[in-house]
Short mmCIF file of C-alpha atoms in Angstrom, two decimals:
data_model
loop_
_atom_site.label_atom_id
_atom_site.label_comp_id
_atom_site.label_asym_id
_atom_site.label_seq_id
_atom_site.Cartn_x
_atom_site.Cartn_y
_atom_site.Cartn_z
CA MET K 79 34.88 -17.05 -14.07
CA PRO K 80 31.57 -15.59 -14.35
CA THR K 81 29.58 -16.39 -11.45
CA ASP K 82 26.20 -18.16 -11.84
CA ALA K 83 24.39 -16.24 -8.70
CA PRO K 84 21.67 -14.40 -9.19
CA LEU K 85 21.45 -10.52 -9.27
CA LEU K 86 18.91 -9.07 -7.57
CA VAL K 87 17.32 -6.47 -7.95
CA SER K 88 15.34 -4.37 -5.75
CA THR K 89 12.28 -2.02 -7.25
CA ARG K 90 9.35 1.03 -5.78
CA LYS K 91 7.81 -1.71 -7.32
CA GLY K 92 8.97 -5.21 -6.47
CA LEU K 93 11.97 -8.04 -6.83
CA PHE K 94 13.60 -8.23 -10.32
CA GLU K 95 16.18 -11.20 -10.07
CA VAL K 96 19.10 -11.44 -12.90
CA ARG K 97 20.14 -13.82 -14.44
CA GLY K 98 23.20 -14.51 -16.98
CA HIS K 99 26.20 -12.14 -17.68
CA GLY K 100 26.82 -9.06 -19.55
CA ALA K 101 25.10 -8.81 -22.89
CA ALA K 102 22.60 -12.51 -22.45
CA ALA K 103 21.35 -11.15 -18.29
CA ARG K 104 18.09 -11.05 -19.00
CA ILE K 105 15.60 -10.65 -16.13
CA ALA K 106 14.80 -14.24 -15.53
CA ARG K 107 11.90 -13.98 -12.49
CA ALA K 108 9.50 -10.60 -10.98
CA HIS K 109 8.59 -11.46 -7.63
CA PHE K 110 6.75 -9.63 -5.32
CA VAL K 111 5.35 -7.40 -8.24
CA GLY K 112 3.47 -4.27 -6.96
CA ASP K 113 5.02 -4.25 -3.48
CA ASN K 114 7.86 -1.61 -2.41
CA VAL K 115 10.92 -3.55 -2.57
CA THR K 116 13.30 -1.77 -1.05
CA LEU K 117 16.63 -4.11 -0.03
CA ALA K 118 17.08 -7.92 -1.06
CA ILE K 119 20.76 -10.17 -0.07
CA VAL K 120 21.64 -13.18 -0.44
CA ASP K 121 23.69 -15.10 1.94
CA ARG K 122 26.71 -16.77 0.73
CA ARG K 123 26.94 -19.19 3.32
CA ASP K 124 23.19 -21.16 2.61
CA GLY K 125 22.07 -19.22 -0.01
CA ALA K 126 19.07 -17.45 1.63
CA TRP K 127 17.37 -14.84 0.06
CA TYR K 128 16.46 -11.94 2.48
CA VAL K 129 13.82 -9.48 1.46
CA VAL K 130 12.71 -5.96 2.85
CA LEU K 131 9.50 -4.79 1.73
CA ASP K 132 7.79 -1.65 2.53
CA HIS K 133 4.24 -2.01 2.51
CA GLY K 134 3.69 1.72 3.74
CA HIS K 135 -0.02 1.44 5.06
CA PHE K 136 1.20 -1.97 6.70
CA GLY K 137 4.48 -1.19 7.60
CA VAL K 138 8.01 -2.98 6.92
CA LYS K 139 8.73 -6.53 6.88
CA LEU K 140 11.11 -9.51 6.13
CA HIS K 141 10.70 -12.70 3.65
CA ARG K 142 13.11 -15.15 3.33
CA SER K 143 13.45 -17.96 1.09
CA ASP K 144 15.45 -21.06 0.85
CA ASP K 145 14.12 -22.31 -2.47
CA GLY K 146 16.45 -19.47 -4.34
CA GLY K 147 13.28 -17.74 -4.63
CA ALA K 148 10.82 -20.00 -5.54
CA THR K 149 8.62 -19.73 -2.67
CA PHE K 150 8.87 -16.87 0.75
CA THR K 151 8.18 -16.93 4.10
CA GLU K 152 7.41 -13.86 6.08
CA VAL K 153 10.39 -13.31 8.52
CA ALA K 154 10.39 -11.30 11.68
CA VAL K 155 11.36 -7.55 11.77
CA PRO K 156 13.51 -5.92 13.75
CA ALA K 157 11.60 -4.06 16.45
CA TYR K 158 12.62 -1.36 19.06
CA PRO K 159 12.11 -1.31 22.58
CA ALA K 160 9.45 0.89 24.62
CA LYS K 161 11.37 4.18 24.81
CA PRO K 162 11.51 4.39 28.91
CA GLU K 163 10.01 7.03 31.43
CA GLY K 164 11.31 10.45 30.77
CA PHE K 165 14.33 9.57 28.26
CA VAL K 166 14.77 12.52 25.83
CA ASP K 167 15.28 11.77 22.21
CA LYS K 168 13.99 14.52 19.89
CA ASP K 169 14.94 14.76 15.89
CA MET K 170 15.98 17.54 14.37
CA TRP K 171 12.82 19.73 14.10
CA GLY K 172 12.47 18.81 18.04
CA LYS K 173 10.09 16.04 17.91
CA ASP K 174 10.06 13.38 19.90
CA ARG K 175 11.53 10.41 17.63
CA GLU K 176 9.22 7.33 17.70
CA TRP K 177 11.40 4.25 18.68
CA ALA K 178 9.29 2.77 15.59
CA LEU K 179 10.74 0.69 13.35
CA LYS K 180 10.76 2.80 10.13
CA GLY K 181 12.93 1.09 7.74
CA ILE K 182 15.77 -1.90 7.28
CA TRP K 183 18.46 -0.26 5.04
CA ALA K 184 21.76 -2.08 5.40
CA LEU K 185 21.25 -6.50 5.96
CA ALA K 186 24.71 -8.31 5.84
CA PRO K 187 25.55 -11.73 6.46
CA ALA K 188 27.29 -11.77 10.97
CA LEU K 189 29.95 -14.10 9.76
CA ASP K 190 30.58 -15.25 13.72
CA ALA K 191 27.55 -17.87 13.51
CA PRO K 192 26.22 -19.72 10.97
CA GLY K 193 22.71 -17.86 9.84
CA ALA K 194 23.30 -14.45 11.76
CA LEU K 195 22.49 -11.53 10.43
CA TRP K 196 23.18 -7.66 11.38
CA ALA K 197 20.50 -5.15 10.11
CA GLY K 198 20.61 -1.78 10.03
CA THR K 199 17.30 0.34 10.58
CA LEU K 200 15.51 3.50 10.66
CA PRO K 201 15.82 5.55 13.13
CA GLY K 202 19.35 4.83 14.03
CA GLY K 203 19.43 1.34 14.81
CA LEU K 204 21.57 -1.36 14.74
CA PHE K 205 19.92 -4.88 15.19
CA ARG K 206 21.32 -9.08 15.40
CA SER K 207 19.67 -11.28 14.40
CA ASP K 208 20.59 -15.47 15.67
CA ASP K 209 18.18 -17.37 13.85
CA ARG K 210 18.24 -16.25 10.23
CA GLY K 211 15.49 -13.54 10.92
CA ALA K 212 13.58 -15.69 13.23
CA THR K 213 14.25 -12.89 16.41
CA TRP K 214 15.96 -9.66 16.38
CA THR K 215 18.55 -8.23 19.13
CA LEU K 216 18.51 -3.91 19.57
CA CYS K 217 22.59 -3.47 19.82
CA GLU K 218 21.84 -1.45 23.13
CA ALA K 219 25.82 -0.37 23.54
CA LEU K 220 25.46 1.83 19.36
CA TRP K 221 21.47 2.73 20.72
CA GLN K 222 22.82 4.14 24.06
CA HIS K 223 25.68 5.80 22.57
CA PRO K 224 25.29 9.50 24.08
CA THR K 225 25.60 10.35 20.47
CA ARG K 226 23.15 8.31 18.82
CA VAL K 227 20.63 10.37 19.86
CA LYS K 228 22.44 13.79 17.58
CA TRP K 229 22.18 11.59 13.93
CA ASN K 230 20.14 13.20 12.03
CA GLY K 231 18.06 12.17 8.25
CA GLY K 232 20.23 12.41 6.15
CA GLY K 233 19.11 10.58 2.59
CA ALA K 234 15.41 9.98 4.80
CA ASP K 235 14.29 11.81 7.66
CA HIS K 236 15.58 9.49 10.10
CA ALA K 237 19.14 8.62 10.66
CA ALA K 238 19.37 4.93 8.98
CA ILE K 239 22.61 2.78 9.45
CA HIS K 240 23.12 2.06 5.98
CA SER K 241 26.56 0.31 5.12
CA ILE K 242 28.08 -2.77 6.76
CA CYS K 243 31.27 -4.05 6.70
CA VAL K 244 31.82 -7.52 9.01
CA ASP K 245 35.66 -7.86 8.72
CA PRO K 246 37.35 -10.80 7.38
CA ARG K 247 40.34 -10.50 9.50
CA ASP K 248 38.04 -10.86 12.62
CA PRO K 249 33.75 -11.06 12.42
CA ARG K 250 33.22 -9.67 15.74
CA CYS K 251 35.01 -6.07 14.33
CA VAL K 252 31.60 -4.70 12.29
CA VAL K 253 31.91 -1.87 10.71
CA VAL K 254 28.65 1.09 10.60
CA ALA K 255 27.79 4.39 7.92
CA VAL K 256 24.87 6.66 9.00
CA SER K 257 23.68 9.02 6.81
CA SER K 258 23.89 11.75 8.95
CA GLY K 259 26.13 9.85 12.31
CA GLY K 260 29.58 9.02 10.74
CA VAL K 261 31.08 6.07 11.05
CA TRP K 262 31.36 3.13 13.32
CA ARG K 263 33.30 0.80 14.76
CA THR K 264 32.75 -2.43 17.45
CA ARG K 265 35.59 -5.13 17.79
CA ASP K 266 33.55 -6.65 20.67
CA ALA K 267 30.85 -8.11 18.43
CA GLY K 268 28.57 -4.59 19.23
CA ALA K 269 29.37 -4.53 22.94
CA SER K 270 31.33 -1.06 22.12
CA TRP K 271 31.77 1.14 19.92
CA GLU K 272 34.53 4.06 18.55
CA PRO K 273 33.53 6.92 16.17
CA HIS K 274 36.23 6.38 12.47
CA THR K 275 35.92 10.11 11.22
CA LYS K 276 39.55 11.41 11.43
CA GLY K 277 39.49 13.75 8.37
CA MET K 278 36.69 13.72 7.50
CA LYS K 279 34.52 17.06 6.75
CA ALA K 280 30.61 18.32 6.90
CA GLY K 281 30.26 21.45 5.31
CA TYR K 282 26.21 21.70 6.32
CA VAL K 283 27.25 22.49 9.65
CA PRO K 284 28.82 25.58 11.87
CA PRO K 285 32.56 25.42 10.61
CA GLU K 286 33.62 25.03 14.27
CA GLN K 287 31.47 21.51 13.87
CA ALA K 288 32.36 20.47 10.20
CA ASP K 289 34.72 16.85 12.41
CA TRP K 290 32.27 15.96 13.78
CA PRO K 291 31.96 12.34 14.13
CA GLU K 292 28.05 12.54 14.03
CA HIS K 293 28.12 15.52 11.23
CA GLN K 294 29.28 12.73 8.69
CA ASP K 295 27.32 11.78 6.13
CA PRO K 296 29.35 8.17 4.47
CA HIS K 297 26.88 7.85 1.60
CA CYS K 298 28.17 4.36 1.74
CA VAL K 299 31.16 3.01 2.50
CA VAL K 300 32.92 -0.70 1.93
CA GLN K 301 35.46 -2.64 3.36
CA SER K 302 38.53 -3.81 0.66
CA PRO K 303 37.88 -7.69 1.37
CA SER K 304 41.15 -8.46 0.00
CA ASP K 305 43.28 -5.76 2.54
CA PRO K 306 41.09 -4.78 5.49
CA THR K 307 42.56 -2.41 6.54
CA VAL K 308 41.14 -0.15 2.87
CA PHE K 309 37.88 1.51 3.27
CA TRP K 310 36.26 3.49 0.77
CA CYS K 311 34.26 6.35 1.34
CA GLN K 312 30.95 8.02 -0.89
CA HIS K 313 30.55 11.00 1.45
CA HIS K 314 28.07 13.88 1.39
CA MET K 315 30.84 16.28 0.69
CA GLY K 316 33.05 13.74 -1.71
CA ILE K 317 35.14 11.00 -1.99
CA TRP K 318 37.45 9.38 1.03
CA ARG K 319 39.26 6.99 1.80
CA SER K 320 41.21 5.03 4.70
CA THR K 321 44.40 2.67 3.58
CA ASP K 322 45.04 2.55 7.79
CA ASP K 323 42.39 0.30 9.05
CA LEU K 324 40.33 3.24 10.00
CA ALA K 325 43.00 6.08 11.81
CA SER K 326 42.46 8.59 9.25
CA TRP K 327 41.03 9.64 6.07
CA THR K 328 41.82 10.87 3.06
CA GLN K 329 40.03 13.55 0.66
CA ILE K 330 40.48 12.14 -2.88
CA VAL K 331 38.99 15.05 -5.43
CA VAL K 332 37.63 14.15 -9.28
CA GLU K 333 36.90 15.99 -11.83
CA PRO K 334 34.37 17.68 -12.66
CA THR K 335 32.38 16.44 -9.21
CA SER K 336 32.82 13.89 -6.45
CA PHE K 337 29.21 14.02 -5.62
CA GLY K 338 27.62 10.58 -5.84
CA PHE K 339 26.21 8.11 -3.78
CA PRO K 340 27.17 4.45 -4.56
CA VAL K 341 30.65 2.86 -3.86
CA ALA K 342 32.17 -0.29 -5.06
CA VAL K 343 35.79 -2.00 -4.55
CA HIS K 344 37.17 -5.23 -5.90
CA PRO K 345 37.15 -8.17 -4.37
CA ARG K 346 41.13 -8.44 -4.81
CA GLU K 347 42.31 -5.48 -5.94
CA PRO K 348 42.22 -3.14 -2.52
CA ALA K 349 43.26 -0.31 -4.97
CA THR K 350 40.37 -0.22 -7.69
CA ALA K 351 36.78 1.12 -7.08
CA TRP K 352 33.57 2.14 -9.02
CA PHE K 353 31.94 5.08 -8.17
CA VAL K 354 28.53 6.72 -10.30
CA PRO K 355 29.12 10.27 -9.46
CA ALA K 356 25.59 12.73 -9.54
CA HIS K 357 25.90 16.59 -10.76
CA SER K 358 26.03 17.85 -7.31
CA ASP K 359 24.39 18.01 -3.44
CA GLN K 360 21.98 20.94 -5.40
CA LYS K 361 21.48 19.23 -8.41
CA ARG K 362 21.23 15.90 -8.03
CA THR K 363 20.55 15.25 -11.74
CA LEU K 364 24.26 14.22 -14.03
CA ILE K 365 25.95 16.88 -15.76
CA ASP K 366 25.65 17.47 -19.35
CA GLY K 367 22.75 14.12 -19.39
CA LYS K 368 25.54 11.72 -19.66
CA VAL K 369 25.51 8.72 -17.34
CA VAL K 370 29.23 7.65 -16.40
CA VAL K 371 30.94 5.60 -13.72
CA ASN K 372 34.24 6.20 -12.47
CA ARG K 373 36.63 3.29 -12.07
CA THR K 374 40.24 3.43 -9.91
CA ARG K 375 42.98 1.56 -10.27
CA ASP K 376 45.43 3.02 -8.11
CA GLY K 377 43.58 4.09 -5.56
CA GLY K 378 41.93 7.00 -6.73
CA GLN K 379 44.82 9.09 -8.33
CA THR K 380 43.37 8.74 -11.21
CA PHE K 381 39.81 7.87 -12.51
CA THR K 382 38.56 6.70 -15.58
CA ALA K 383 35.20 7.90 -16.96
CA LEU K 384 33.87 4.58 -17.92
CA ARG K 385 30.63 5.21 -20.90
CA ALA K 386 30.80 2.90 -23.28
CA GLY K 387 27.13 1.69 -23.77
CA LEU K 388 25.39 4.11 -21.56
CA PRO K 389 23.28 6.80 -22.73
CA GLN K 390 25.40 9.93 -23.26
CA GLU K 391 22.65 12.85 -23.90
CA HIS K 392 19.79 13.58 -21.77
CA ALA K 393 19.64 10.81 -18.89
CA TYR K 394 18.29 11.55 -15.97
CA ASP K 395 19.37 8.42 -14.32
CA LEU K 396 20.25 9.59 -10.02
CA VAL K 397 21.89 5.81 -8.77
CA PHE K 398 20.79 5.33 -4.67
CA ARG K 399 23.32 4.13 -2.32
CA HIS K 400 22.31 0.28 -2.93
CA ALA K 401 21.74 0.46 -6.25
CA LEU K 402 25.51 -0.43 -7.47
CA ASP K 403 27.44 -3.46 -6.57
CA VAL K 404 30.10 -5.56 -7.87
CA ALA K 405 30.29 -9.75 -8.24
CA ALA K 406 32.67 -11.87 -5.88
CA ASP K 407 34.19 -12.45 -9.77
CA GLY K 408 35.70 -8.54 -9.77
CA GLU K 409 34.46 -8.63 -13.30
CA GLN K 410 30.82 -8.19 -13.59
CA LEU K 411 29.33 -4.99 -11.91
CA ALA K 412 25.33 -4.15 -11.87
CA PHE K 413 23.54 -0.90 -11.39
CA GLY K 414 19.94 0.62 -11.79
CA SER K 415 18.96 3.85 -11.50
CA SER K 416 16.20 6.09 -10.34
CA THR K 417 14.28 6.45 -13.75
CA GLY K 418 14.05 2.21 -13.90
CA ASN K 419 17.57 1.88 -15.88
CA LEU K 420 19.86 -1.15 -15.57
CA TRP K 421 22.85 -1.80 -16.54
CA VAL K 422 25.63 -4.30 -16.43
CA THR K 423 28.90 -5.17 -17.16
CA ASP K 424 31.24 -8.48 -17.45
CA ASP K 425 34.61 -6.96 -18.01
CA GLN K 426 34.53 -4.45 -14.10
CA GLY K 427 33.02 -1.11 -16.77
CA ASP K 428 34.88 -1.45 -20.11
CA ARG K 429 31.61 -1.87 -21.38
CA TRP K 430 27.96 -1.78 -20.00
CA HIS K 431 25.07 -3.78 -21.21
CA GLN K 432 21.58 -2.14 -20.68
CA VAL K 433 19.40 -4.86 -18.91
CA ALA K 434 16.14 -3.06 -19.10
CA GLY K 435 14.99 0.49 -19.32
CA HIS K 436 11.18 0.57 -17.90
CA LEU K 437 11.47 -1.00 -14.02
CA PRO K 438 10.08 0.87 -11.20
CA PRO K 439 13.08 2.64 -9.45
CA ILE K 440 15.62 0.85 -8.35
CA TYR K 441 16.24 0.82 -4.26
CA ALA K 442 19.05 -1.49 -4.75
CA VAL K 443 21.47 -4.17 -6.83
CA ARG K 444 23.30 -6.81 -4.95
CA TYR K 445 24.82 -9.86 -6.13
CA GLY K 446 24.28 -13.10 -4.82
CA MET W 992 -18.83 -8.68 21.33
CA ALA W 993 -17.94 -5.97 18.48
CA THR W 994 -17.32 -7.15 15.26
CA VAL W 995 -14.10 -6.55 13.41
CA ALA W 996 -13.22 -5.50 9.24
CA PHE W 997 -10.34 -5.28 7.74
CA THR W 998 -9.17 -3.81 4.95
CA PRO W 999 -9.69 -5.63 1.72
CA ASN W 1000 -5.74 -4.70 1.52
CA LEU W 1001 -4.86 -6.24 4.15
CA GLN W 1002 -6.24 -9.63 2.67
CA ARG W 1003 -3.19 -10.60 0.33
CA HIS W 1004 -0.76 -10.24 2.60
CA VAL W 1005 -1.90 -11.34 5.52
CA PRO W 1006 -5.55 -13.95 5.12
CA SER W 1007 -7.98 -11.42 7.97
CA PRO W 1008 -12.10 -11.96 8.04
CA THR W 1009 -14.37 -11.00 9.79
CA VAL W 1010 -14.43 -11.73 12.80
CA THR W 1011 -16.00 -11.07 16.59
CA ALA W 1012 -14.49 -10.41 19.74
CA ALA W 1013 -15.27 -9.21 23.15
CA GLY W 1014 -13.21 -6.16 24.66
CA ALA W 1015 -14.15 -2.74 26.37
CA THR W 1016 -11.86 -1.39 24.71
CA VAL W 1017 -10.76 -1.23 20.31
CA ARG W 1018 -7.02 -2.37 22.48
CA GLU W 1019 -9.26 -4.69 24.40
CA VAL W 1020 -10.81 -6.16 20.97
CA LEU W 1021 -8.02 -6.16 19.00
CA GLU W 1022 -5.63 -7.76 21.11
CA ARG W 1023 -8.09 -10.81 21.09
CA VAL W 1024 -7.96 -10.69 17.51
CA PHE W 1025 -4.58 -10.70 17.52
CA ALA W 1026 -4.34 -13.52 20.07
CA ASP W 1027 -5.53 -15.70 17.45
CA ASN W 1028 -3.95 -13.80 14.10
CA PRO W 1029 -0.59 -12.72 15.14
CA ARG W 1030 1.31 -12.14 11.80
CA LEU W 1031 -2.11 -9.31 11.52
CA ARG W 1032 -1.02 -7.15 14.72
CA GLY W 1033 2.04 -5.98 12.66
CA TYR W 1034 0.67 -4.62 9.78
CA VAL W 1035 -2.06 -2.69 11.93
CA VAL W 1036 0.12 -1.13 14.79
CA ASP W 1037 3.98 -0.99 15.12
CA GLU W 1038 6.02 -2.19 18.58
CA GLN W 1039 4.78 0.25 20.74
CA GLY W 1040 1.03 -1.08 20.47
CA ALA W 1041 0.65 2.76 18.40
CA LEU W 1042 -2.47 2.68 15.02
CA ARG W 1043 0.23 2.53 12.21
CA LYS W 1044 0.36 6.14 10.96
CA HIS W 1045 -1.61 5.65 6.84
CA MET W 1046 -4.10 3.29 8.28
CA ALA W 1047 -7.64 4.46 10.02
CA VAL W 1048 -10.14 2.65 12.44
CA PHE W 1049 -13.41 3.69 12.79
CA VAL W 1050 -16.07 2.66 15.62
CA ASP W 1051 -20.27 2.79 14.85
CA GLY W 1052 -18.76 5.19 12.11
CA GLN W 1053 -16.24 7.24 14.19
CA GLN W 1054 -12.91 8.10 13.29
CA LEU W 1055 -11.33 6.45 16.53
CA VAL W 1056 -9.60 9.16 18.67
CA ASP W 1057 -6.07 7.53 20.85
CA ARG W 1058 -4.30 6.67 18.08
CA ALA W 1059 -1.39 5.61 21.03
CA ALA W 1060 -3.05 3.26 23.17
CA GLN W 1061 -6.90 2.31 20.94
CA SER W 1062 -8.64 3.45 24.84
CA ASP W 1063 -11.76 4.32 22.33
CA ALA W 1064 -14.71 2.55 24.20
CA VAL W 1065 -16.30 -0.36 22.26
CA GLY W 1066 -19.71 -1.47 23.29
CA PRO W 1067 -21.30 -4.75 22.27
CA GLY W 1068 -22.44 -4.80 19.27
CA SER W 1069 -19.97 -2.61 18.14
CA GLU W 1070 -18.78 -2.44 14.48
CA ILE W 1071 -15.07 -1.56 13.95
CA TYR W 1072 -13.16 -1.13 11.09
CA VAL W 1073 -8.90 -1.74 10.21
CA MET W 1074 -9.08 0.60 6.86
CA GLN W 1075 -6.32 2.24 4.95
CA ALA W 1076 -6.01 5.89 4.95
CA LEU W 1077 -6.20 7.63 2.23
CA SER W 1078 -2.56 9.25 2.50
CA GLY W 1079 1.03 8.34 2.54
CA GLY W 1080 1.70 5.06 0.88
#
């Protein structure tokens, strides 16, 4: 049964609200036209929209709508504490790392309290709000973790927490993924953290450091809602899956390429996942100009390249890590590209429908 | 009292009319302005109080020197312009 929730499309020049399904999907409204919208989500518990704006000159802002996008109110953004005197925190260029908000790259409802949110930020911060964005608190345990100062950029000049998975079995159990800084889990709502990267490999560091947690660059991590012991990861080096609750990861090779940024997992089928591949690390575009979505229904043993409705010549669309999503019904998906194309499906990707072809660069798509 | 004017580009985000405020340094003047217009603070400075990277401040025609702490001196009749720098953004 298709949902009637909006699809929020965040772009370099505005937020676009899509209504309708499949071939009938249309842009119903545009919000913040002209502004750089880097992420927008709907909190399905209370219907609130949260919209991240990056004004460049004027900094990163967060707006909330309590009436389904009719009006917006600016709320607070996470703020870093002052760096303690003498504390050494250098970035990969040897410069002092500024403890100041450079971006919000992940937002997720914190399911242990109404109106509570987690935010993943640049540089490398995890913040929590218990009042729908009115105030934010830094997760000190992760920020003070000894490896955190070794996290570097990957996707941005600053290390970034881009994926937040709140465990449906226990909302105090939260997994975050960092580019580039690995995969981390807390079981006590942020008081303590352990790395979970066993099996992952990095090819951009000396070989003896290839399996260090802080060197891993997971581009996107999702947790299966129906079997929370299953995680999927689109990593800089390819695709990994964990079926043992993060005790280990197993690499999955897809031909002709496993490179890409986003991943989505079916809400009720843990073995079903979608990826949008790109050519390679070296060539951040498509193979032979063809837009393809890869779908597996058997845990990654086999993949089907979905092409129906997608351009198969002279396309150069890159799909960023937050620009693919699956709706709660498990039938609808959407993805958007760096060149402003937006596609949706209502049959799990068997056929795609172009909603728009001239949008600004698309950073994120999220179903409400 | 110094006179403080803000870039027109800011107005659609936060209404920020030209105001007068007292202070011996740019920081002191800005703090008084922010006290009356709290939402403006985060658009001009970051959470550590440093002038945002792509903002520019002029005091009597001279570009601000101390971007981190805005300790540049302000005279009683100074004119301060808070502008967008022609960089980034």
